[in-house]
Amino acid sequence: MAGESKITLSVIKADVGGFVGHTNVHPDLIDTAKERLHNAKEKGQIIDYHVLRCGDDIELIMTHDRGCDNSEIHGLAWNIFSACTAVAKELKLYGAGQDLLKDAFSGTVKGMGPGVAEMEFVERKSEPVIIFMADKTSSGAWNLPLYKIYADPFNTAGLVIDPRMIDGFSFRIIDVKEGKAITLKCPAEAYYTLSLIGTTSRYMISSVYRNADNDVAAVVSTQKLSLIAGRYVGKDDPVAVMRCQSGLPAVGEVLEAFTLPHLVEGWMRGSHTGPLMPVPFYEANPSRFDGPPRVIAAGFQIANGRLIGPHDMFDDPGFDSARKLAGRVSDYMRRHGPFQPHRLPEEAMEYTTLPEVLKVLKDRFEDA
Ligand code: F6R
Ligand code: MG
Ligand code: MG
């Protein structure tokens, strides 16, 4: 791509039917998505594409030159998910069309169910990016690793060693309950940042910028399915896109943040807490108690909009100890059964029988 022209990287994802249950995506759905994106590429609508999946979520990875929130690109994704839904219905896959919450497309997939993470940038001399994709969790799951990557020198050596990073990074944070957003500058406003983003179910980091030049470093999908639908429709199963190297955190610094399988919301029925396990692509099949929550990392070099990759970044014995720890934490958490903090607090559960139980027991409560 010549001169200063920008490319757009769009990752649009949805669960439109699980195989088996909520574990995986049937290959016929992946083939359907690939065929349609191939045609879009032939027509020049997009520059390049890849289709991946994490658990029961299909991930459409696309490059193009139409900018973020482009109705043609969003329409393409919507049509692909609709076509995949038709296949899912034919095979009677589980929860066919689950994340398509509206009947007709209206210019953007935002607010319609699918998750979206998009960034527009001038491609550098070399442009390494990592796309993280998670299943059985919500967008707030990225808060902790994002803070570590962009604000914690104990994770990211470059924050103190690389002069291009020493001014730090700014976090855009969305209050999903109020529909408001704020930008906080780190390290100066680190404590304000932490006081918000520790509440992972409400305050979600949506993007990260380098203070020195305001260049975009990371974007996250922050659609909250339960708020859009007003009822339980599954967890967001979010994605995050991070550019790496040359004045941004190195590939290894970005990945390092996932060596702690931190506790996230979303295991079984979207109502339990469990460790986020970093796995290679072929192990992203959450089946134990519908989990534990998974994250995969697809690395690409972008060359004039072409997606060179993916490289399976967690396919490395360097993450074995994190996986083992996630297994041990899973055993420990599961032994709590229906008790908190394994089971989420009432207000964070995706659904609960408590109102009905209270109705039945209402007259039997006495003054204590
Ligand atoms: C979690 C998830 C699953 C389902 C569970 C019950 O995000 O998708 O854990 O909540 O399998 O599913 P239903 O109610 O459809 O039987
Ligand atoms: Mg599902
Ligand atoms: Mg899912």
Tab-separated table of C-alpha atoms and ligand atoms in Angstrom:
chain	number	residue	atom	x	y	z
A	1	MET	CA	0.000	0.000	0.000
A	2	ALA	CA	1.533	3.272	-1.071
A	3	GLY	CA	2.467	6.149	1.226
A	4	GLU	CA	0.222	6.992	4.152
A	5	SER	CA	-2.890	5.109	3.039
A	6	LYS	CA	-4.620	3.251	5.830
A	7	ILE	CA	-5.801	-0.308	6.044
A	8	THR	CA	-8.591	-1.605	8.255
A	9	LEU	CA	-8.432	-4.825	10.190
A	10	SER	CA	-11.917	-6.064	11.106
A	11	VAL	CA	-12.614	-9.035	13.331
A	12	ILE	CA	-16.311	-9.843	13.501
A	13	LYS	CA	-17.487	-12.890	15.413
A	14	ALA	CA	-20.629	-14.756	16.390
A	15	ASP	CA	-21.893	-18.035	17.748
A	16	VAL	CA	-24.540	-19.216	15.305
A	17	GLY	CA	-24.711	-22.836	16.401
A	18	GLY	CA	-22.590	-25.159	18.527
A	19	PHE	CA	-21.210	-28.628	17.789
A	20	VAL	CA	-21.684	-30.506	20.161
A	21	GLY	CA	-23.660	-28.358	22.608
A	22	HIS	CA	-21.524	-25.241	23.117
A	23	THR	CA	-18.149	-26.901	22.495
A	24	ASN	CA	-17.055	-26.373	18.897
A	25	VAL	CA	-18.058	-25.123	15.421
A	26	HIS	CA	-19.041	-27.700	12.787
A	27	PRO	CA	-16.647	-27.709	9.777
A	28	ASP	CA	-19.560	-27.066	7.377
A	29	LEU	CA	-20.059	-23.637	8.965
A	30	ILE	CA	-16.371	-22.810	8.629
A	31	ASP	CA	-16.470	-23.885	4.953
A	32	THR	CA	-19.545	-21.720	4.336
A	33	ALA	CA	-17.813	-18.671	5.827
A	34	LYS	CA	-14.580	-19.313	3.908
A	35	GLU	CA	-16.378	-19.687	0.587
A	36	ARG	CA	-18.237	-16.402	1.022
A	37	LEU	CA	-15.116	-14.511	2.064
A	38	HIS	CA	-13.252	-16.012	-0.885
A	39	ASN	CA	-15.927	-14.580	-3.194
A	40	ALA	CA	-15.740	-11.196	-1.453
A	41	LYS	CA	-11.979	-11.173	-1.975
A	42	GLU	CA	-12.378	-12.083	-5.658
A	43	LYS	CA	-14.800	-9.171	-6.048
A	44	GLY	CA	-12.309	-6.787	-4.410
A	45	GLN	CA	-14.611	-6.083	-1.472
A	46	ILE	CA	-11.883	-7.136	0.968
A	47	ILE	CA	-8.115	-7.448	0.614
A	48	ASP	CA	-7.671	-10.673	2.566
A	49	TYR	CA	-9.371	-12.913	5.131
A	50	HIS	CA	-9.057	-15.830	7.510
A	51	VAL	CA	-11.725	-17.820	9.293
A	52	LEU	CA	-10.887	-19.234	12.714
A	53	ARG	CA	-12.974	-20.477	15.595
A	54	CYS	CA	-12.641	-20.526	19.361
A	55	GLY	CA	-15.029	-22.931	21.075
A	56	ASP	CA	-18.453	-22.402	19.485
A	57	ASP	CA	-17.618	-18.969	18.006
A	58	ILE	CA	-16.829	-18.262	14.340
A	59	GLU	CA	-14.209	-15.539	13.891
A	60	LEU	CA	-14.135	-13.636	10.591
A	61	ILE	CA	-10.787	-11.868	10.196
A	62	MET	CA	-10.757	-9.390	7.299
A	63	THR	CA	-8.555	-6.637	5.899
A	64	HIS	CA	-9.893	-3.918	3.618
A	65	ASP	CA	-9.600	-0.195	2.917
A	66	ARG	CA	-13.109	0.921	3.819
A	67	GLY	CA	-12.525	2.060	7.406
A	68	CYS	CA	-14.202	1.023	10.650
A	69	ASP	CA	-17.994	0.646	10.906
A	70	ASN	CA	-18.321	0.202	7.157
A	71	SER	CA	-21.827	-0.960	6.271
A	72	GLU	CA	-20.659	-3.086	3.339
A	73	ILE	CA	-18.156	-5.008	5.510
A	74	HIS	CA	-20.634	-5.381	8.355
A	75	GLY	CA	-23.310	-6.464	5.863
A	76	LEU	CA	-20.926	-9.061	4.447
A	77	ALA	CA	-20.342	-10.479	7.959
A	78	TRP	CA	-24.070	-10.432	8.733
A	79	ASN	CA	-24.869	-12.302	5.516
A	80	ILE	CA	-22.163	-14.874	6.272
A	81	PHE	CA	-23.524	-15.487	9.772
A	82	SER	CA	-27.036	-15.777	8.319
A	83	ALA	CA	-25.808	-18.336	5.764
A	84	CYS	CA	-24.005	-20.253	8.534
A	85	THR	CA	-27.215	-20.161	10.585
A	86	ALA	CA	-29.093	-21.797	7.713
A	87	VAL	CA	-26.511	-24.620	7.665
A	88	ALA	CA	-26.665	-24.861	11.474
A	89	LYS	CA	-30.457	-25.200	11.299
A	90	GLU	CA	-30.198	-27.934	8.703
A	91	LEU	CA	-27.790	-29.898	10.926
A	92	LYS	CA	-29.878	-29.015	14.006
A	93	LEU	CA	-26.726	-27.685	15.668
A	94	TYR	CA	-27.164	-26.335	19.159
A	95	GLY	CA	-28.441	-22.777	19.498
A	96	ALA	CA	-28.598	-22.160	15.715
A	97	GLY	CA	-28.580	-18.420	15.061
A	98	GLN	CA	-28.015	-17.729	18.793
A	99	ASP	CA	-26.118	-14.443	18.398
A	100	LEU	CA	-28.193	-12.942	15.582
A	101	LEU	CA	-30.556	-10.956	17.746
A	102	LYS	CA	-32.297	-8.900	15.064
A	103	ASP	CA	-34.197	-10.034	11.975
A	104	ALA	CA	-32.892	-7.547	9.450
A	105	PHE	CA	-29.505	-5.903	8.903
A	106	SER	CA	-29.522	-2.134	9.360
A	107	GLY	CA	-26.087	-0.839	8.359
A	108	THR	CA	-23.968	-2.121	11.265
A	109	VAL	CA	-23.707	-5.374	13.189
A	110	LYS	CA	-23.126	-3.367	16.378
A	111	GLY	CA	-26.040	-3.877	18.734
A	112	MET	CA	-27.276	-6.823	16.678
A	113	GLY	CA	-25.423	-9.604	18.488
A	114	PRO	CA	-22.069	-10.268	16.775
A	115	GLY	CA	-18.904	-8.952	18.449
A	116	VAL	CA	-16.721	-6.459	16.565
A	117	ALA	CA	-13.121	-5.328	17.016
A	118	GLU	CA	-11.811	-3.037	14.270
A	119	MET	CA	-8.804	-0.782	13.842
A	120	GLU	CA	-7.644	1.468	11.043
A	121	PHE	CA	-3.942	2.283	10.797
A	122	VAL	CA	-1.065	3.114	8.492
A	123	GLU	CA	0.780	-0.132	7.925
A	124	ARG	CA	4.322	0.095	9.294
A	125	LYS	CA	7.466	-1.229	7.602
A	126	SER	CA	6.593	-4.488	9.317
A	127	GLU	CA	3.239	-4.974	11.023
A	128	PRO	CA	2.952	-7.880	13.497
A	129	VAL	CA	-0.500	-8.239	15.083
A	130	ILE	CA	-1.980	-10.744	17.484
A	131	ILE	CA	-5.690	-11.485	17.526
A	132	PHE	CA	-6.924	-12.961	20.791
A	133	MET	CA	-10.210	-14.836	20.729
A	134	ALA	CA	-11.953	-16.139	23.844
A	135	ASP	CA	-14.871	-18.437	24.592
A	136	LYS	CA	-17.055	-18.736	27.700
A	137	THR	CA	-16.281	-15.286	29.001
A	138	SER	CA	-17.112	-11.591	28.605
A	139	SER	CA	-15.215	-8.539	27.328
A	140	GLY	CA	-14.124	-7.547	30.838
A	141	ALA	CA	-11.822	-10.593	30.744
A	142	TRP	CA	-9.313	-8.504	28.748
A	143	ASN	CA	-9.047	-5.771	31.408
A	144	LEU	CA	-6.383	-7.492	33.487
A	145	PRO	CA	-4.064	-8.611	30.655
A	146	LEU	CA	-4.460	-5.240	28.858
A	147	TYR	CA	-3.451	-3.366	31.989
A	148	LYS	CA	-0.464	-5.646	32.441
A	149	ILE	CA	0.631	-5.283	28.819
A	150	TYR	CA	0.268	-1.494	28.511
A	151	ALA	CA	0.788	-0.223	32.064
A	152	ASP	CA	2.785	-2.729	34.121
A	153	PRO	CA	6.559	-2.761	33.662
A	154	PHE	CA	6.733	-6.019	35.622
A	155	ASN	CA	5.034	-7.555	32.565
A	156	THR	CA	6.261	-5.277	29.781
A	157	ALA	CA	9.952	-4.485	30.082
A	158	GLY	CA	9.684	-2.065	27.148
A	159	LEU	CA	7.645	0.396	29.221
A	160	VAL	CA	10.865	1.341	30.992
A	161	ILE	CA	13.505	0.206	28.486
A	162	ASP	CA	12.136	1.426	25.132
A	163	PRO	CA	12.236	5.258	24.811
A	164	ARG	CA	9.285	5.091	22.388
A	165	MET	CA	7.068	3.679	25.132
A	166	ILE	CA	8.182	5.601	28.181
A	167	ASP	CA	5.309	8.103	27.869
A	168	GLY	CA	2.943	5.204	28.453
A	169	PHE	CA	-0.462	4.362	27.018
A	170	SER	CA	-4.042	5.621	27.379
A	171	PHE	CA	-7.028	3.385	27.989
A	172	ARG	CA	-10.489	4.073	26.602
A	173	ILE	CA	-12.924	2.547	29.100
A	174	ILE	CA	-16.611	1.934	28.502
A	175	ASP	CA	-19.202	1.879	31.254
A	176	VAL	CA	-21.504	-0.689	29.639
A	177	LYS	CA	-24.247	-0.034	32.174
A	178	GLU	CA	-24.526	3.715	31.540
A	179	GLY	CA	-23.374	3.659	27.909
A	180	LYS	CA	-20.596	6.193	28.653
A	181	ALA	CA	-16.849	6.176	27.960
A	182	ILE	CA	-13.761	7.812	29.431
A	183	THR	CA	-10.080	7.951	28.412
A	184	LEU	CA	-7.484	7.662	31.170
A	185	LYS	CA	-3.773	8.227	30.707
A	186	CYS	CA	-1.281	5.811	32.284
A	187	PRO	CA	0.980	5.749	34.178
A	188	ALA	CA	-0.249	9.119	35.567
A	189	GLU	CA	-3.828	7.917	36.090
A	190	ALA	CA	-3.035	4.280	36.884
A	191	TYR	CA	-4.982	4.212	40.141
A	192	TYR	CA	-8.089	5.811	38.590
A	193	THR	CA	-7.816	3.266	35.802
A	194	LEU	CA	-7.552	0.336	38.198
A	195	SER	CA	-10.389	1.575	40.378
A	196	LEU	CA	-12.677	1.324	37.338
A	197	ILE	CA	-11.420	-1.687	35.403
A	198	GLY	CA	-11.320	-3.936	38.482
A	199	THR	CA	-15.118	-4.062	38.082
A	200	THR	CA	-14.853	-6.249	35.017
A	201	SER	CA	-18.600	-6.762	34.556
A	202	ARG	CA	-19.256	-3.040	34.099
A	203	TYR	CA	-16.110	-1.150	33.035
A	204	MET	CA	-14.427	-2.594	29.972
A	205	ILE	CA	-11.317	-1.367	28.192
A	206	SER	CA	-12.334	-0.870	24.564
A	207	SER	CA	-9.080	0.443	23.057
A	208	VAL	CA	-5.534	1.466	23.907
A	209	TYR	CA	-3.444	4.298	22.408
A	210	ARG	CA	0.254	5.173	22.670
A	211	ASN	CA	0.580	8.516	24.444
A	212	ALA	CA	3.601	9.647	22.393
A	213	ASP	CA	1.647	9.882	19.099
A	214	ASN	CA	-1.893	8.658	19.845
A	215	ASP	CA	-1.333	5.666	17.539
A	216	VAL	CA	-3.781	2.821	18.119
A	217	ALA	CA	-2.225	-0.145	19.929
A	218	ALA	CA	-5.195	-2.383	20.765
A	219	VAL	CA	-8.942	-2.715	20.243
A	220	VAL	CA	-11.467	-4.965	21.938
A	221	SER	CA	-15.016	-6.078	21.175
A	222	THR	CA	-17.206	-4.670	23.944
A	223	GLN	CA	-20.697	-5.623	22.833
A	224	LYS	CA	-22.547	-7.007	25.823
A	225	LEU	CA	-25.040	-9.542	24.551
A	226	SER	CA	-27.124	-9.667	27.700
A	227	LEU	CA	-27.620	-5.876	27.676
A	228	ILE	CA	-28.516	-5.858	23.980
A	229	ALA	CA	-30.994	-8.703	24.265
A	230	GLY	CA	-32.345	-7.772	27.688
A	231	ARG	CA	-32.255	-11.484	28.505
A	232	TYR	CA	-29.701	-14.266	28.603
A	233	VAL	CA	-28.312	-15.179	25.189
A	234	GLY	CA	-24.848	-16.433	26.122
A	235	LYS	CA	-21.628	-14.645	26.979
A	236	ASP	CA	-19.921	-12.195	24.636
A	237	ASP	CA	-16.924	-14.460	24.008
A	238	PRO	CA	-14.871	-11.402	23.054
A	239	VAL	CA	-11.912	-10.714	20.774
A	240	ALA	CA	-8.960	-8.351	21.203
A	241	VAL	CA	-6.537	-7.152	18.512
A	242	MET	CA	-3.067	-5.922	19.447
A	243	ARG	CA	-0.325	-4.475	17.242
A	244	CYS	CA	3.173	-5.395	18.370
A	245	GLN	CA	6.866	-4.415	18.245
A	246	SER	CA	8.780	-1.276	17.187
A	247	GLY	CA	7.659	1.023	19.984
A	248	LEU	CA	4.687	-1.104	20.988
A	249	PRO	CA	4.876	-4.067	23.374
A	250	ALA	CA	6.805	-6.974	21.831
A	251	VAL	CA	4.980	-10.156	20.802
A	252	GLY	CA	6.450	-11.893	23.855
A	253	GLU	CA	5.396	-9.076	26.199
A	254	VAL	CA	1.845	-9.204	24.893
A	255	LEU	CA	1.699	-13.002	25.306
A	256	GLU	CA	3.362	-12.917	28.737
A	257	ALA	CA	0.214	-11.374	30.239
A	258	PHE	CA	-1.610	-14.659	29.594
A	259	THR	CA	0.759	-16.778	31.686
A	260	LEU	CA	-1.552	-16.038	34.612
A	261	PRO	CA	-4.821	-17.915	33.981
A	262	HIS	CA	-6.764	-15.187	35.788
A	263	LEU	CA	-10.312	-15.700	37.002
A	264	VAL	CA	-13.001	-14.505	34.604
A	265	GLU	CA	-16.785	-14.506	34.423
A	266	GLY	CA	-18.639	-16.829	32.103
A	267	TRP	CA	-18.088	-20.505	32.789
A	268	MET	CA	-21.180	-22.794	32.757
A	269	ARG	CA	-24.438	-20.964	32.050
A	270	GLY	CA	-22.562	-17.675	32.037
A	271	SER	CA	-22.874	-17.787	35.809
A	272	HIS	CA	-19.574	-19.085	37.132
A	273	THR	CA	-16.043	-17.877	37.650
A	274	GLY	CA	-13.138	-19.845	36.211
A	275	PRO	CA	-9.546	-19.464	34.993
A	276	LEU	CA	-8.884	-18.243	31.430
A	277	MET	CA	-6.798	-21.034	29.895
A	278	PRO	CA	-4.422	-20.096	27.022
A	279	VAL	CA	-4.520	-22.936	24.461
A	280	PRO	CA	-3.423	-23.766	20.918
A	281	PHE	CA	-6.171	-23.635	18.269
A	282	TYR	CA	-6.897	-27.381	18.408
A	283	GLU	CA	-7.482	-27.292	22.156
A	284	ALA	CA	-10.097	-24.536	22.100
A	285	ASN	CA	-12.933	-26.986	22.840
A	286	PRO	CA	-14.313	-26.041	26.267
A	287	SER	CA	-16.063	-29.218	27.408
A	288	ARG	CA	-15.347	-29.647	31.130
A	289	PHE	CA	-18.394	-28.052	32.820
A	290	ASP	CA	-18.623	-26.179	29.481
A	291	GLY	CA	-15.167	-24.773	30.115
A	292	PRO	CA	-12.926	-23.727	31.608
A	293	PRO	CA	-12.927	-20.457	29.606
A	294	ARG	CA	-10.409	-20.485	26.728
A	295	VAL	CA	-8.278	-17.999	24.857
A	296	ILE	CA	-6.402	-18.555	21.601
A	297	ALA	CA	-3.905	-16.175	19.990
A	298	ALA	CA	-3.497	-15.924	16.214
A	299	GLY	CA	-0.391	-14.070	15.057
A	300	PHE	CA	-0.189	-12.404	11.638
A	301	GLN	CA	2.262	-10.256	9.751
A	302	ILE	CA	0.275	-7.825	7.628
A	303	ALA	CA	1.839	-7.138	4.221
A	304	ASN	CA	0.004	-4.533	2.128
A	305	GLY	CA	-3.217	-5.705	3.708
A	306	ARG	CA	-2.414	-9.393	3.185
A	307	LEU	CA	-2.762	-11.528	6.292
A	308	ILE	CA	0.431	-13.573	6.487
A	309	GLY	CA	-0.414	-16.335	8.973
A	310	PRO	CA	-1.992	-17.328	11.224
A	311	HIS	CA	0.707	-18.517	13.562
A	312	ASP	CA	-0.726	-20.344	16.596
A	313	MET	CA	0.954	-18.307	19.351
A	314	PHE	CA	-0.035	-20.406	22.390
A	315	ASP	CA	1.226	-23.601	20.722
A	316	ASP	CA	4.352	-23.354	22.859
A	317	PRO	CA	5.424	-25.400	25.893
A	318	GLY	CA	6.174	-22.017	27.469
A	319	PHE	CA	2.435	-21.926	28.287
A	320	ASP	CA	2.238	-25.476	29.672
A	321	SER	CA	2.593	-24.288	33.268
A	322	ALA	CA	-0.238	-21.752	32.759
A	323	ARG	CA	-2.446	-24.541	31.382
A	324	LYS	CA	-1.537	-26.831	34.277
A	325	LEU	CA	-2.310	-24.067	36.766
A	326	ALA	CA	-5.644	-23.420	35.013
A	327	GLY	CA	-6.439	-27.128	35.441
A	328	ARG	CA	-5.615	-27.025	39.145
A	329	VAL	CA	-7.593	-23.811	39.660
A	330	SER	CA	-10.525	-25.453	37.827
A	331	ASP	CA	-10.442	-28.411	40.232
A	332	TYR	CA	-10.361	-26.069	43.188
A	333	MET	CA	-13.133	-23.775	41.934
A	334	ARG	CA	-15.400	-26.656	40.907
A	335	ARG	CA	-15.319	-28.074	44.412
A	336	HIS	CA	-17.298	-25.011	45.519
A	337	GLY	CA	-20.271	-26.227	43.453
A	338	PRO	CA	-23.158	-23.734	43.761
A	339	PHE	CA	-21.314	-21.520	46.246
A	340	GLN	CA	-19.760	-18.126	45.664
A	341	PRO	CA	-17.229	-17.055	44.548
A	342	HIS	CA	-17.273	-19.948	42.021
A	343	ARG	CA	-20.910	-19.132	41.296
A	344	LEU	CA	-21.145	-15.467	40.364
A	345	PRO	CA	-22.881	-12.973	42.656
A	346	GLU	CA	-26.602	-12.722	42.007
A	347	GLU	CA	-26.487	-9.532	39.914
A	348	ALA	CA	-23.761	-10.886	37.604
A	349	MET	CA	-25.403	-14.248	36.899
A	350	GLU	CA	-26.820	-14.600	33.432
A	351	TYR	CA	-29.897	-16.311	34.762
A	352	THR	CA	-31.172	-17.507	38.099
A	353	THR	CA	-34.183	-19.246	39.602
A	354	LEU	CA	-33.902	-17.125	42.754
A	355	PRO	CA	-36.971	-14.901	42.100
A	356	GLU	CA	-39.119	-18.030	41.649
A	357	VAL	CA	-37.647	-19.678	44.744
A	358	LEU	CA	-38.342	-16.528	46.758
A	359	LYS	CA	-41.929	-16.451	45.455
A	360	VAL	CA	-42.499	-20.024	46.624
A	361	LEU	CA	-40.899	-19.391	50.015
A	362	LYS	CA	-42.309	-15.883	50.566
A	363	ASP	CA	-44.872	-16.777	53.226
A	364	ARG	CA	-42.500	-19.033	55.118
A	365	PHE	CA	-40.031	-16.260	55.994
A	366	GLU	CA	-40.432	-15.068	59.602
A	367	ASP	CA	-38.780	-12.268	61.555
A	368	ALA	CA	-35.304	-13.417	62.477
B	1	F6R	C1	-21.935	-20.645	28.632
B	1	F6R	C2	-22.725	-21.528	27.770
B	1	F6R	C3	-23.173	-22.829	28.301
B	1	F6R	C4	-24.692	-22.886	28.452
B	1	F6R	C5	-25.142	-24.231	29.082
B	1	F6R	C6	-26.652	-24.356	29.198
B	1	F6R	O1	-21.706	-19.422	27.993
B	1	F6R	O2	-23.021	-21.199	26.647
B	1	F6R	O3	-22.535	-23.119	29.503
B	1	F6R	O4	-25.143	-21.838	29.260
B	1	F6R	O5	-24.679	-25.312	28.303
B	1	F6R	O6	-27.207	-24.189	27.936
B	1	F6R	P1	-28.761	-24.398	27.659
B	1	F6R	O7	-29.503	-23.576	28.680
B	1	F6R	O8	-28.953	-23.923	26.267
B	1	F6R	O9	-29.039	-25.864	27.830
B	2	MG	MG	-23.056	-21.383	22.114
B	3	MG	MG	-19.139	-19.141	22.694
